CSV table of C-alpha atoms and ligand atoms in Angstrom, one decimal:
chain,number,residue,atom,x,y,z
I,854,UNK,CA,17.3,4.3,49.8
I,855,UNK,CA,15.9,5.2,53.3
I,856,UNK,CA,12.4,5.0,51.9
I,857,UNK,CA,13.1,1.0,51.2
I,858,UNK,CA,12.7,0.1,54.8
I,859,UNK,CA,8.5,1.3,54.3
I,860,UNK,CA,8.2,-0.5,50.9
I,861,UNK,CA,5.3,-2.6,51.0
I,862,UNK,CA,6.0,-6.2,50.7
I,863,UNK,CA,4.8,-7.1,47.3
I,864,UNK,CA,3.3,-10.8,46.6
I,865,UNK,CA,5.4,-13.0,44.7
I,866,UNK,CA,4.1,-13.9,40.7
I,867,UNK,CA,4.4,-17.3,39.8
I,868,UNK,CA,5.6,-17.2,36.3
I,869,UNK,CA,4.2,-19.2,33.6
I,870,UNK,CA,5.8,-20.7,30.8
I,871,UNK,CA,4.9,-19.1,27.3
I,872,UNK,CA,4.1,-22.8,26.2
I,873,UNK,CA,1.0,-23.0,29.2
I,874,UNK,CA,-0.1,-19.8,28.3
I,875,UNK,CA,-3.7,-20.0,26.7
I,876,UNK,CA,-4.2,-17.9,23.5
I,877,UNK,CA,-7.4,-15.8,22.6
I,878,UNK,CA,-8.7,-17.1,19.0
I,879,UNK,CA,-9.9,-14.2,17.8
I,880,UNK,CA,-13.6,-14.7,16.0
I,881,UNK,CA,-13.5,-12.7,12.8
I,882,UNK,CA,-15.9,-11.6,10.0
I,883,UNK,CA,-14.6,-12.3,6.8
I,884,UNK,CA,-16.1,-9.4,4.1
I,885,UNK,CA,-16.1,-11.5,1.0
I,886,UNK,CA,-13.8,-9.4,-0.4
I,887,UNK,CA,-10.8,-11.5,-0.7
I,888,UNK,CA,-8.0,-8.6,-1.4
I,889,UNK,CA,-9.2,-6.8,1.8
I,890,UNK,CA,-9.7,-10.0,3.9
I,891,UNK,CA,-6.4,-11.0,3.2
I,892,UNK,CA,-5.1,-7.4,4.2
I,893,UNK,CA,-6.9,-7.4,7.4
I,894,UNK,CA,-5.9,-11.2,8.3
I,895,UNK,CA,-9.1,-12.9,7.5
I,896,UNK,CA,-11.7,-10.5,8.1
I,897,UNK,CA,-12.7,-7.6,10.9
I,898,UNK,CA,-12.4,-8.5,14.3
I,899,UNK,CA,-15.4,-8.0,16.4
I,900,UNK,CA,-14.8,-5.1,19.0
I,901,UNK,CA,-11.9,-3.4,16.7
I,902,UNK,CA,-10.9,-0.7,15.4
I,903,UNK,CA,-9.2,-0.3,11.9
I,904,UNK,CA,-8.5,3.1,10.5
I,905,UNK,CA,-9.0,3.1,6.7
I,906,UNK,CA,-6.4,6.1,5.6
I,907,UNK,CA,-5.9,7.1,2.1
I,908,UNK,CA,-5.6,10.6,-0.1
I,909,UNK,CA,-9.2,11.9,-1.3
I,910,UNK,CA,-10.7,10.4,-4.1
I,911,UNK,CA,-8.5,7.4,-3.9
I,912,UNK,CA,-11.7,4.7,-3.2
I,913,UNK,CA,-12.2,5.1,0.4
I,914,UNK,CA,-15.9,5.4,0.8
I,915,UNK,CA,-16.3,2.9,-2.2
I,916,UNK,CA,-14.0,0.0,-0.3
I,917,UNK,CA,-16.0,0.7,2.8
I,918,UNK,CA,-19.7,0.8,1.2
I,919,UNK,CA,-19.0,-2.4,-0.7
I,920,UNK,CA,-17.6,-3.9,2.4
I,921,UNK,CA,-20.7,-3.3,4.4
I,922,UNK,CA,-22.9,-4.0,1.2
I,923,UNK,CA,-21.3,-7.3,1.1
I,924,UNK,CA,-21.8,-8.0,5.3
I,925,UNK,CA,-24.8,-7.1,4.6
I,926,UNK,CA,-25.7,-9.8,2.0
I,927,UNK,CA,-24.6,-12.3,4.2
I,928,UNK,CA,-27.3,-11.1,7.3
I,929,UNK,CA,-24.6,-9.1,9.3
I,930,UNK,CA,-25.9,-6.2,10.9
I,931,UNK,CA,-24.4,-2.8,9.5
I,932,UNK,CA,-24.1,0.9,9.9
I,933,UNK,CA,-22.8,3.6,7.3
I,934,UNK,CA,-22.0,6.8,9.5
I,935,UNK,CA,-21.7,9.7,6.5
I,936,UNK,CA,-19.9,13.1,8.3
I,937,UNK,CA,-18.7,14.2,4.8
I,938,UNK,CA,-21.7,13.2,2.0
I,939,UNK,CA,-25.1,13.4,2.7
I,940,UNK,CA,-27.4,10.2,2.7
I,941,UNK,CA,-28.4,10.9,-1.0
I,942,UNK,CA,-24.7,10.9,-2.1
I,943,UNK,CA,-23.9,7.7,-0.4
I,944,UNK,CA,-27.0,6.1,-2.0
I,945,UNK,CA,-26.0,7.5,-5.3
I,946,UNK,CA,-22.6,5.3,-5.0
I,947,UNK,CA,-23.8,2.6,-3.2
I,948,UNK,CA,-26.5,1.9,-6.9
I,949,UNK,CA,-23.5,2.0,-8.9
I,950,UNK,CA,-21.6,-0.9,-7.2
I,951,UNK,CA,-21.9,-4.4,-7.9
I,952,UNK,CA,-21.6,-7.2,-5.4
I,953,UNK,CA,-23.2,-7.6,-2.4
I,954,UNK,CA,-26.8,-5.5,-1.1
I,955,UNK,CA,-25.2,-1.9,-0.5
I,956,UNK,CA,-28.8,-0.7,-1.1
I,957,UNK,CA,-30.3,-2.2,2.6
I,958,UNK,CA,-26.9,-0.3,4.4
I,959,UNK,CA,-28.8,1.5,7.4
I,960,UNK,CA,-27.2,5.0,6.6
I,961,UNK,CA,-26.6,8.1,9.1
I,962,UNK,CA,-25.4,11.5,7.9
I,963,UNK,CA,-24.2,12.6,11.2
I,964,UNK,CA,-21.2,14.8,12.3
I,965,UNK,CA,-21.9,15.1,16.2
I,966,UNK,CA,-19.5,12.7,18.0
I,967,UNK,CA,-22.3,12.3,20.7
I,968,UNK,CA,-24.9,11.6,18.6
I,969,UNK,CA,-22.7,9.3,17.0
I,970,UNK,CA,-21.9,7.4,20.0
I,971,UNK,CA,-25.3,7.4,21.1
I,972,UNK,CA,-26.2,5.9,17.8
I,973,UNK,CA,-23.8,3.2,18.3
I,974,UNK,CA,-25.5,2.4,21.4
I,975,UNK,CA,-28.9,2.1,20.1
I,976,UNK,CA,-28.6,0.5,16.7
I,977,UNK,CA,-25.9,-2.2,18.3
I,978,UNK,CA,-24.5,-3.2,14.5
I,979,UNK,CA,-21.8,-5.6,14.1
I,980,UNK,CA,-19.6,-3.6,12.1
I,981,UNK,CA,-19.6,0.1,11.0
I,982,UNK,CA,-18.0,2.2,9.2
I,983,UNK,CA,-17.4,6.2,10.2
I,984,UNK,CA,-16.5,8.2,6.7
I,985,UNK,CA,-14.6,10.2,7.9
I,986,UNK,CA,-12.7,10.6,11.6
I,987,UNK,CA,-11.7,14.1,10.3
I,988,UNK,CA,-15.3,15.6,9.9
I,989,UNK,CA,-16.6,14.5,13.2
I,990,UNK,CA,-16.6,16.4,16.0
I,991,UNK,CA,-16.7,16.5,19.9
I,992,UNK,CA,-19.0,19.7,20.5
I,993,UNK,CA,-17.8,20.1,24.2
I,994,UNK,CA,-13.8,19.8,23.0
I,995,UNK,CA,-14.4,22.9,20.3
I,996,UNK,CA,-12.1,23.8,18.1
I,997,UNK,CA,-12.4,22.8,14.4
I,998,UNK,CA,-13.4,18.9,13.0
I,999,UNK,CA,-10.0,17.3,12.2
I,1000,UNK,CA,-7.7,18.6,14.1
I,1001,UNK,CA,-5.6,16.5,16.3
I,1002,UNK,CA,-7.1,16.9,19.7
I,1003,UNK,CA,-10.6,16.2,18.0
I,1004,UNK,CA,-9.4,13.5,16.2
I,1005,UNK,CA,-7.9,11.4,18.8
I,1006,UNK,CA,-11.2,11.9,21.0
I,1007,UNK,CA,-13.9,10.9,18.4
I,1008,UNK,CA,-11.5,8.0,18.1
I,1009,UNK,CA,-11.1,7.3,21.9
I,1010,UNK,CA,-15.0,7.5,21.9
I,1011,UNK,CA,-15.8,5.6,19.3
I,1012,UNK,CA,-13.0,2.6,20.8
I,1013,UNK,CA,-14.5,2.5,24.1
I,1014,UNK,CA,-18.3,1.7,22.5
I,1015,UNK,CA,-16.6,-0.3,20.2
I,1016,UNK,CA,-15.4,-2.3,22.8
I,1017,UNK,CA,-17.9,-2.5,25.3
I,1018,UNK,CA,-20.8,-3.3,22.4
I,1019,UNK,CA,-18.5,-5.7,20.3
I,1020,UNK,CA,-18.7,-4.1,17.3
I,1021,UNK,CA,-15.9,-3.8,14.7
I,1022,UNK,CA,-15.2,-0.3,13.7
I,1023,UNK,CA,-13.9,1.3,10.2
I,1024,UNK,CA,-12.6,5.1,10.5
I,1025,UNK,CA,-11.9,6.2,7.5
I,1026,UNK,CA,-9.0,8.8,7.8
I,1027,UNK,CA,-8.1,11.3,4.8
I,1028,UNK,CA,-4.2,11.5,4.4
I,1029,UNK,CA,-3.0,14.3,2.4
I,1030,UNK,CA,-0.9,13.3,-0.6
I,1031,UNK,CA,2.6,14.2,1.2
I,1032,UNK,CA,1.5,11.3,3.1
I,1033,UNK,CA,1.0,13.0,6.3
I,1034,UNK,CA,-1.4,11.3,8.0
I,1035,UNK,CA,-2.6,14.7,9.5
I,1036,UNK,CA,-5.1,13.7,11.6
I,1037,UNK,CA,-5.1,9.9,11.5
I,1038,UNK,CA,-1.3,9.2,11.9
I,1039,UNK,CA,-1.7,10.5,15.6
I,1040,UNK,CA,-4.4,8.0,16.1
I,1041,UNK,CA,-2.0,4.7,15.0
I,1042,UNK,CA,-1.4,4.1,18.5
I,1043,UNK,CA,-5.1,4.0,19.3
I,1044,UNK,CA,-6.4,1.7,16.5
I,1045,UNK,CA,-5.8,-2.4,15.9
I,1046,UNK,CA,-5.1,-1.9,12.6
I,1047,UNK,CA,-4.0,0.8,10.1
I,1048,UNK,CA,-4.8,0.2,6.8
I,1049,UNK,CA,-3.5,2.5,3.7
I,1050,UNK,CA,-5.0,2.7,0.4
I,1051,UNK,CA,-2.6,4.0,-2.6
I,1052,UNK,CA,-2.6,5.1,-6.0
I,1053,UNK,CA,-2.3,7.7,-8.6
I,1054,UNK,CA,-6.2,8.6,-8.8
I,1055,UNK,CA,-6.3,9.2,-11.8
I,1056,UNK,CA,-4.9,6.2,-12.7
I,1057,UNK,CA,-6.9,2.7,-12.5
I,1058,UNK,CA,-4.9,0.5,-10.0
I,1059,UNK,CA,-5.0,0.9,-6.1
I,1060,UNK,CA,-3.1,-0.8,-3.4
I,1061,UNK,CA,-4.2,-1.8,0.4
I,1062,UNK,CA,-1.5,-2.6,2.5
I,1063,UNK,CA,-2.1,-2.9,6.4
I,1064,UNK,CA,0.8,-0.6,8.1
I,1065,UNK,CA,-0.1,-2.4,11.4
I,1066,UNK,CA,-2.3,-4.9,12.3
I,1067,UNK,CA,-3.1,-6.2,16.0
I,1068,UNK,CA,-4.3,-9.5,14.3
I,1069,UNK,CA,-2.7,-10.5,11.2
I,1070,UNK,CA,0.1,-9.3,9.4
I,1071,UNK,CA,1.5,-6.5,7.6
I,1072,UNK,CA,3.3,-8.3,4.8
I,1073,UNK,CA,0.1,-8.7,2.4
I,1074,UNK,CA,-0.8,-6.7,-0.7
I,1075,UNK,CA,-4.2,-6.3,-1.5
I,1076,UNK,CA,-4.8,-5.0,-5.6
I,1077,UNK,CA,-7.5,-3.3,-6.5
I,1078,UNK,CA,-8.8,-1.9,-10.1
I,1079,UNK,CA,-11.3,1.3,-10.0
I,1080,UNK,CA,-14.2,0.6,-12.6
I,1081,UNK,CA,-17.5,2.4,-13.6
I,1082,UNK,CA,-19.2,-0.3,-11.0
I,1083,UNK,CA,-16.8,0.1,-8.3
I,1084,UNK,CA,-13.1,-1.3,-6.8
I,1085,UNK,CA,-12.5,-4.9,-9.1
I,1086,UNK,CA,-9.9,-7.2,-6.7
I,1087,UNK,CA,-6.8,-8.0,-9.3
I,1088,UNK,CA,-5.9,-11.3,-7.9
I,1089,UNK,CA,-2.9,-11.4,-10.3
I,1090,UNK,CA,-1.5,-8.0,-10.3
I,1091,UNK,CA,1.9,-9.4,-12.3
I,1092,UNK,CA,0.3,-11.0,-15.3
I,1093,UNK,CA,-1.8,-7.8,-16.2
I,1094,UNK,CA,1.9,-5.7,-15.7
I,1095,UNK,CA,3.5,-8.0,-17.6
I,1096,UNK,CA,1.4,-8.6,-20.3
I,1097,UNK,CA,1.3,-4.4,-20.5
I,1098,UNK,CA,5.1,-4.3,-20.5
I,1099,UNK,CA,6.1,-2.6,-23.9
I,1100,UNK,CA,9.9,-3.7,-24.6
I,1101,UNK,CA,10.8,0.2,-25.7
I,1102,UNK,CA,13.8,1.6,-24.2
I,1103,UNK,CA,13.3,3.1,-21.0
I,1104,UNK,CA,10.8,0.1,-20.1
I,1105,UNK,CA,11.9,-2.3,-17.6
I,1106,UNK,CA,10.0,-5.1,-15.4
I,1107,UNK,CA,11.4,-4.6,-11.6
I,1108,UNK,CA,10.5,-8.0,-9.5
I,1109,UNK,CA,9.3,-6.0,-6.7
I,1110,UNK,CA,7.6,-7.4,-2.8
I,1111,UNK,CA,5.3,-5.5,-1.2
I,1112,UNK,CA,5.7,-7.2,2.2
I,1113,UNK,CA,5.7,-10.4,1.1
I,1114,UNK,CA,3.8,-11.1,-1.5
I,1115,UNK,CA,5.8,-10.9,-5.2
I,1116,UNK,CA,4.7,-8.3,-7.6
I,1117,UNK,CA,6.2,-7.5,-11.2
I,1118,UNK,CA,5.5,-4.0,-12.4
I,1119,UNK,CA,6.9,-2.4,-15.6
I,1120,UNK,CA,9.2,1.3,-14.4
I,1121,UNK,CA,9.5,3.3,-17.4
I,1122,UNK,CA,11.7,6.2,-17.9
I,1123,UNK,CA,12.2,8.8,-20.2
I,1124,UNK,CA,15.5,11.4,-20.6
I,1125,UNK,CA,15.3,14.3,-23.1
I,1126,UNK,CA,17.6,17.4,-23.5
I,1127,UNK,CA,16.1,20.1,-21.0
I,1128,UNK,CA,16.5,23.6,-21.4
I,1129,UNK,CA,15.9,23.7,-17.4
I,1130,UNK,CA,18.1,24.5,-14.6
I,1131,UNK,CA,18.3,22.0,-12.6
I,1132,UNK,CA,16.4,20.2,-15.1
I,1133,UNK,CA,13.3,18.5,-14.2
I,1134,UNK,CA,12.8,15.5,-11.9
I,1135,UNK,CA,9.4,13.9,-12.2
I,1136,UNK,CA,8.9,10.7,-10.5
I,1137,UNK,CA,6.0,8.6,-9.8
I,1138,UNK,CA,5.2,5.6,-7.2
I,1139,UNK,CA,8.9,5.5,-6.3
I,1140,UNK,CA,10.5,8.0,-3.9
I,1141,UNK,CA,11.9,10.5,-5.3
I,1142,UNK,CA,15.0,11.0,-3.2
I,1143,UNK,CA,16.3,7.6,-4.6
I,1144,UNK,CA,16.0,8.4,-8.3
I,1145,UNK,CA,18.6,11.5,-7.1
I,1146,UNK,CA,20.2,9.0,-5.8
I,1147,UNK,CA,20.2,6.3,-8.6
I,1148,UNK,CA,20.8,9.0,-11.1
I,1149,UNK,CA,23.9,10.3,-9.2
I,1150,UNK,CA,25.5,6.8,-9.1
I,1151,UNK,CA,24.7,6.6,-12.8
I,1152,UNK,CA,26.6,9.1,-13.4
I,1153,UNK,CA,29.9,8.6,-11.4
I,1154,UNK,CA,29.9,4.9,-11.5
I,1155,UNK,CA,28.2,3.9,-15.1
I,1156,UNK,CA,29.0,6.7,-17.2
I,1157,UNK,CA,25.4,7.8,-17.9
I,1158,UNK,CA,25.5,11.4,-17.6
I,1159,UNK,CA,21.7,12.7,-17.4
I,1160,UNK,CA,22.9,16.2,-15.7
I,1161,UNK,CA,21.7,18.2,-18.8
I,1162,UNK,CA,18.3,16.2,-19.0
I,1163,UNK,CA,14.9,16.2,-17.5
I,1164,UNK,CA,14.4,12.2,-16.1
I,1165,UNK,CA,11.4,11.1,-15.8
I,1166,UNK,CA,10.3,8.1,-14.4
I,1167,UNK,CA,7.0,6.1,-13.7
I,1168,UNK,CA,5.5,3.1,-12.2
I,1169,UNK,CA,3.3,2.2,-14.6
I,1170,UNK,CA,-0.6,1.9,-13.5
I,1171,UNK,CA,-0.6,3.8,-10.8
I,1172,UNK,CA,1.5,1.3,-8.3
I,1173,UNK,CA,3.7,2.4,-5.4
I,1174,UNK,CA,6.8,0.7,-4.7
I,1175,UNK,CA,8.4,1.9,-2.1
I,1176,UNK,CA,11.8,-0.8,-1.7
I,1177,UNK,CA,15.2,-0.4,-1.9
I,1178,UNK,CA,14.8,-3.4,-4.8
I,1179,UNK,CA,13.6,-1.0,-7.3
I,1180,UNK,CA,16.8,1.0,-8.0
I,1181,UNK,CA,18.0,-1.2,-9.8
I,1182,UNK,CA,15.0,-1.1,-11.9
I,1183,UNK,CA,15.2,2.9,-12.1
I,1184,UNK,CA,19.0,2.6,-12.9
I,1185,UNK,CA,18.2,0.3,-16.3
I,1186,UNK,CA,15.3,2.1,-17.6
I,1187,UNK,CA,16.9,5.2,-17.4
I,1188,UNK,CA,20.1,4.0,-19.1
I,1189,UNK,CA,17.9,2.4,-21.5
I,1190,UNK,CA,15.9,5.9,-22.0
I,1191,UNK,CA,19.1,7.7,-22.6
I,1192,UNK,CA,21.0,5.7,-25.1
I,1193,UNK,CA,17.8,5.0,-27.1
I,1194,UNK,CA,18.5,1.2,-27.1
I,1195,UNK,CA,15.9,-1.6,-25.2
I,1196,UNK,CA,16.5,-3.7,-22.8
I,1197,UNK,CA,15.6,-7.5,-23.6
I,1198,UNK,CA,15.1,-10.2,-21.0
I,1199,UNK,CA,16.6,-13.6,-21.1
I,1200,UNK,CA,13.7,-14.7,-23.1
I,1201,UNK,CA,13.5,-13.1,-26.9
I,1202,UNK,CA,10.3,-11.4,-26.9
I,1203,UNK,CA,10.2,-10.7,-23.3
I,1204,UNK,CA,10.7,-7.9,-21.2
I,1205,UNK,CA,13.9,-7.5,-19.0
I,1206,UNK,CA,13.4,-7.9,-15.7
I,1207,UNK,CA,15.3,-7.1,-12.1
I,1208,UNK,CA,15.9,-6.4,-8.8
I,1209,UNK,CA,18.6,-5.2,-6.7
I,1210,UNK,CA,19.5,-1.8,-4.6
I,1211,UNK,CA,22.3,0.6,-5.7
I,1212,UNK,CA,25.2,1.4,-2.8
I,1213,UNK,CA,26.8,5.1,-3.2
I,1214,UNK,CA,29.8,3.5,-4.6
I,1215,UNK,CA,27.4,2.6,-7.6
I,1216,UNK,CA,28.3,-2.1,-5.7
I,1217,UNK,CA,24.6,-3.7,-6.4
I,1218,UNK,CA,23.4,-4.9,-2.8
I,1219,UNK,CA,21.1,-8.2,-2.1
I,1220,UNK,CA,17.7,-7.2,-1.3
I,1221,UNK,CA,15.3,-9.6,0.6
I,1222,UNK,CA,12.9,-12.5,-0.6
I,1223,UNK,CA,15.4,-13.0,-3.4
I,1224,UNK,CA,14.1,-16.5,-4.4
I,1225,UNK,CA,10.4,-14.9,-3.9
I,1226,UNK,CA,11.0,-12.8,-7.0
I,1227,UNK,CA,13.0,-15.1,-9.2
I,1228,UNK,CA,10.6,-17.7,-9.0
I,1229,UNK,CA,7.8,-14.5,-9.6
I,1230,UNK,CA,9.5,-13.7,-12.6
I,1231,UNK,CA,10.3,-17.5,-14.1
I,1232,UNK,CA,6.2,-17.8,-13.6
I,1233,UNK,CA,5.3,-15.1,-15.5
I,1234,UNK,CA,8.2,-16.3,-18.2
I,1235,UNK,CA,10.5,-13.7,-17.9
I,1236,UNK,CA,13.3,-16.2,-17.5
I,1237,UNK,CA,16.2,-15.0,-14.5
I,1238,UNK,CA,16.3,-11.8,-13.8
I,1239,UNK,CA,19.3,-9.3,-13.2
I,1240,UNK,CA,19.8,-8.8,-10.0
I,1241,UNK,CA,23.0,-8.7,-7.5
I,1242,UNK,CA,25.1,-11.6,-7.0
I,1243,UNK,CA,23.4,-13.4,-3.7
I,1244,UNK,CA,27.0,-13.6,-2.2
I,1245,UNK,CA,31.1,-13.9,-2.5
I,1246,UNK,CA,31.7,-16.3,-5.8
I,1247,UNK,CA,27.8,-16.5,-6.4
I,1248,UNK,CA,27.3,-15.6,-10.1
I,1249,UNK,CA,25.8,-12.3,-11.1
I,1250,UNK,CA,26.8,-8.6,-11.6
I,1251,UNK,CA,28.3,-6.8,-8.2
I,1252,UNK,CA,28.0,-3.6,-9.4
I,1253,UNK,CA,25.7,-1.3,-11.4
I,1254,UNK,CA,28.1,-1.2,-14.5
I,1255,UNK,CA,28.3,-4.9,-14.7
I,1256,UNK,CA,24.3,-5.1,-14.2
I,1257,UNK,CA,24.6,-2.3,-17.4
I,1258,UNK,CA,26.2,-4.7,-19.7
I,1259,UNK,CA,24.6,-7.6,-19.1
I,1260,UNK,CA,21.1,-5.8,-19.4
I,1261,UNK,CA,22.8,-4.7,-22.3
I,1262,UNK,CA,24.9,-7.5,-23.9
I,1263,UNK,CA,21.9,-9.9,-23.3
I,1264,UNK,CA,20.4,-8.3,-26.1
I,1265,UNK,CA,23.4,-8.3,-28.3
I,1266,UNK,CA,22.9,-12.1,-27.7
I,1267,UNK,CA,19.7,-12.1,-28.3
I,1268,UNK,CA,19.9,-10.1,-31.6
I,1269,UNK,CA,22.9,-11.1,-33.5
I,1270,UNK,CA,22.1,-9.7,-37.0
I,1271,UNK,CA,21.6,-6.5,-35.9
I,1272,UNK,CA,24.8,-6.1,-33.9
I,1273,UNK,CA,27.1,-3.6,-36.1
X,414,TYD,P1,-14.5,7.7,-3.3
X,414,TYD,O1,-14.8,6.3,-2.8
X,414,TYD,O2,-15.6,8.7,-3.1
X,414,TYD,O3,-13.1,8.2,-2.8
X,414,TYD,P2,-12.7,8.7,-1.3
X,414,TYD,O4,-13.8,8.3,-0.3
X,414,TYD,O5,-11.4,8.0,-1.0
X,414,TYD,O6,-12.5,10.1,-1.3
X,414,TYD,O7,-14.3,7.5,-4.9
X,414,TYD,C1,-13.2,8.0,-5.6
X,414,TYD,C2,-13.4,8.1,-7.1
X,414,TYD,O8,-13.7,6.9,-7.6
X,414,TYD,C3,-14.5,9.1,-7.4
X,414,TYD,O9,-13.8,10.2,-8.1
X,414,TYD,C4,-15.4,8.4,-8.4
X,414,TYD,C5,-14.7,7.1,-8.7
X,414,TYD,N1,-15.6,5.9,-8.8
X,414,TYD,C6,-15.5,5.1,-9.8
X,414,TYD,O10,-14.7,5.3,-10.8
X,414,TYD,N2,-16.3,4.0,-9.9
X,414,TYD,C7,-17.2,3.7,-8.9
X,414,TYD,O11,-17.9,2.7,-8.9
X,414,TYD,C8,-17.3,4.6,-7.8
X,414,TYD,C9,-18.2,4.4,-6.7
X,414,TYD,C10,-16.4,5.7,-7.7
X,415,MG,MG1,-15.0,9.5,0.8
């Protein structure tokens, strides 16, 4: 307190009114690629930086070099920064892809930071792309490429020339398939926009999903299909799922939203006597600690016991959905799996579909964007889904048995003769 009488006298601030306040319009590049623009907002932002993360061999450097070949194209100055493949190995990708000019990408295999920089300076592009933040490295910091000191200057350095030289910036960032971000994850903080690619690699479909973004949202979806001639945008992701959906038991269409945007993807499950102990768990683009967690209820609440069994359960094509929606989804096709008997949807012909998460004491809760996924489903033909009852004296099943005989009775309905 004695200190107080010192204080300087500060000025007073006139405060403005949010209305008053003028807003920046941000001038963006659109790519031409409409899954990614819509990921990023509308395009890269001049002077940013967006870290590209994703596990190896998921599409990375193939996103990027179509990106730039596309920029290209359309007379936008470019820069391909290799620090992983040598210029021969990016050209070698770059003839396979369609779309766009990737063949006239100025190319550097470079891994010195400073020469990097220096690069930048000279060469002036209007958006590059540095594959990969991990294998570049700031001589005068030592230690190894990647780790998280390194990391976090190259990206510092690479910002502030960024900045000063208005150029937008792609670091590409390798994430491990535990999903730690190892090196990039400490660099979230320093970028505009964090952009994560998923999928099973072997498998054909990839998703883009913007984890933050300084300049658009992170509710959009971007699909993706890897092909002999590079990453094909699937506009429609829930027609192709759909259409693929096989009406066995175990197979089930979960209404899912990534962000947003509505997506339909078939789960499938299978159960079958394990000699095990525990027996396996095997679970793929869902978390895994939910299946326990679906399974458990399934047993206490629904009377499906698969404690002797090995569960197995997949998004089909390679999608990710991480929600709380999809246990619902996990809960049918596995009760489906384990009495041998398919689910039907409201529609004869047509898979079942839902939504819905599972409480511990096995009540269905109401997930968000309801209305988002039972109009999704009614455009793909799939009729109304099963899913929990939006509120008190709303209609629809409030707990996972009812949701188990409706999936179940519907098809009684639907196939008379063949009841016993
Ligand atoms: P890549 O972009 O090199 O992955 P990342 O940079 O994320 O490590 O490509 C990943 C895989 O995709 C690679 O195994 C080969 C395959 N691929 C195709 O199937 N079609 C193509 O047109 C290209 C360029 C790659
Ligand atoms: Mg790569």
């Amino acid at each position: 307190m004695g200190g107080g009488e010192r204080a300087r006298t500060g000025r007073a601030v006139v405060p403005v009114s949010l209305r008053e306040i003028e807003t920046e319009r941000v001038a963006r590049l659109p790519i031409g690629i409409g899954e990614l623009d819509r990921v990023l907002g509308g395009g890269l932002v001049p002077g940013s930086l967006v870290l590209l993360g994703g596990s190896p061999g998921i599409g990375k450097s193939t996103l990027t070099t179509m990106a730039l070949g596309r920029l290209a194209a359309a007379g936008i100055r470019t820069l391909y920064v290799s620090a992983e493949e040598s210029a021969a190995q990016v050209r070698l990708r770059a003839e396979r892809l369609t779309g766009g000019d990737p063949l006239s990408i100025p190319v550097v295999a470079e891994t010195g930071l400073a020469e990097v920089v220096a690069t930048l300076e000279v060469q002036r592009p209007d958006v590059c792309v540095i594959d990969s933040v991990q294998t570049i490295s700031a001589e005068e910091l030592g230690g190894a490429p990647g780790t998280v000191g390194q990391v976090r200057e190259v990206a510092a350095a690479v910002r502030r020339v960024a900045k000063a030289r208005s150029i937008a910036v792609v670091l590409v960032g390798h994430v491990t398939k535990e999903g730690s971000l190892a090196g990039p994850r400490v660099l979230e903080h320093i970028v505009d926009c964090v952009l994560q690619f998923e999928g099973e690699r072997e498998r054909t479909y990839r998703t883009l999903r913007a984890l933050k973004n300084r300049f658009g949202s992170t509710d959009e979806l971007g699909v993706f299909e890897m092909a002999a001639s590079g990453l094909v945008e699937v506009p429609d992701a829930s027609a192709r799922f759909v259409e693929g959906a096989t009406l066995s038991p175990g197979s089930v269409v979960l209404a899912a939203v990534e962000g947003t945007r509505p997506l339909l993807v078939e789960v499938q499950a299978l159960v079958s006597p394990s000699e095990l102990v525990p027996p396996r768990r095997v679970v793929n683009g869902l978390d895994r600690n939910r299946l326990a967690l679906v399974l458990a209820v399934l047993a206490r609440h629904a009377r499906v016991p698969v404690g002797g069994a090995d569960v197995f359960v997949n998004v089909v094509g390679g999608v990710r959905v991480d929600e709380p929606g999809a246990d619902l989804a996990v809960a049918l096709a596995v009760a489906s799996a384990a009495r041998g008997v398919p689910l039907s949807g409201e529609r004869p012909g047509r898979p079942a579909v839902c939504f819905g998460e599972i409480g511990l004491t096995g009540e269905l809760r109401p997930v968000g964007h309801a209305e988002r996924r039972t109009a999704e489903a009614a455009r793909f033909g799939l009729g109304r889904p099963i899913a929990p009852a939006a509120g008190a004296g709303e209609p629809g099943p409030k707990t996972l048995a009812e949701a188990l005989s409706a999936a179940f009775a519907e098809r009684a309905r639907s196939a008379p003769a063949r009841a016993a």
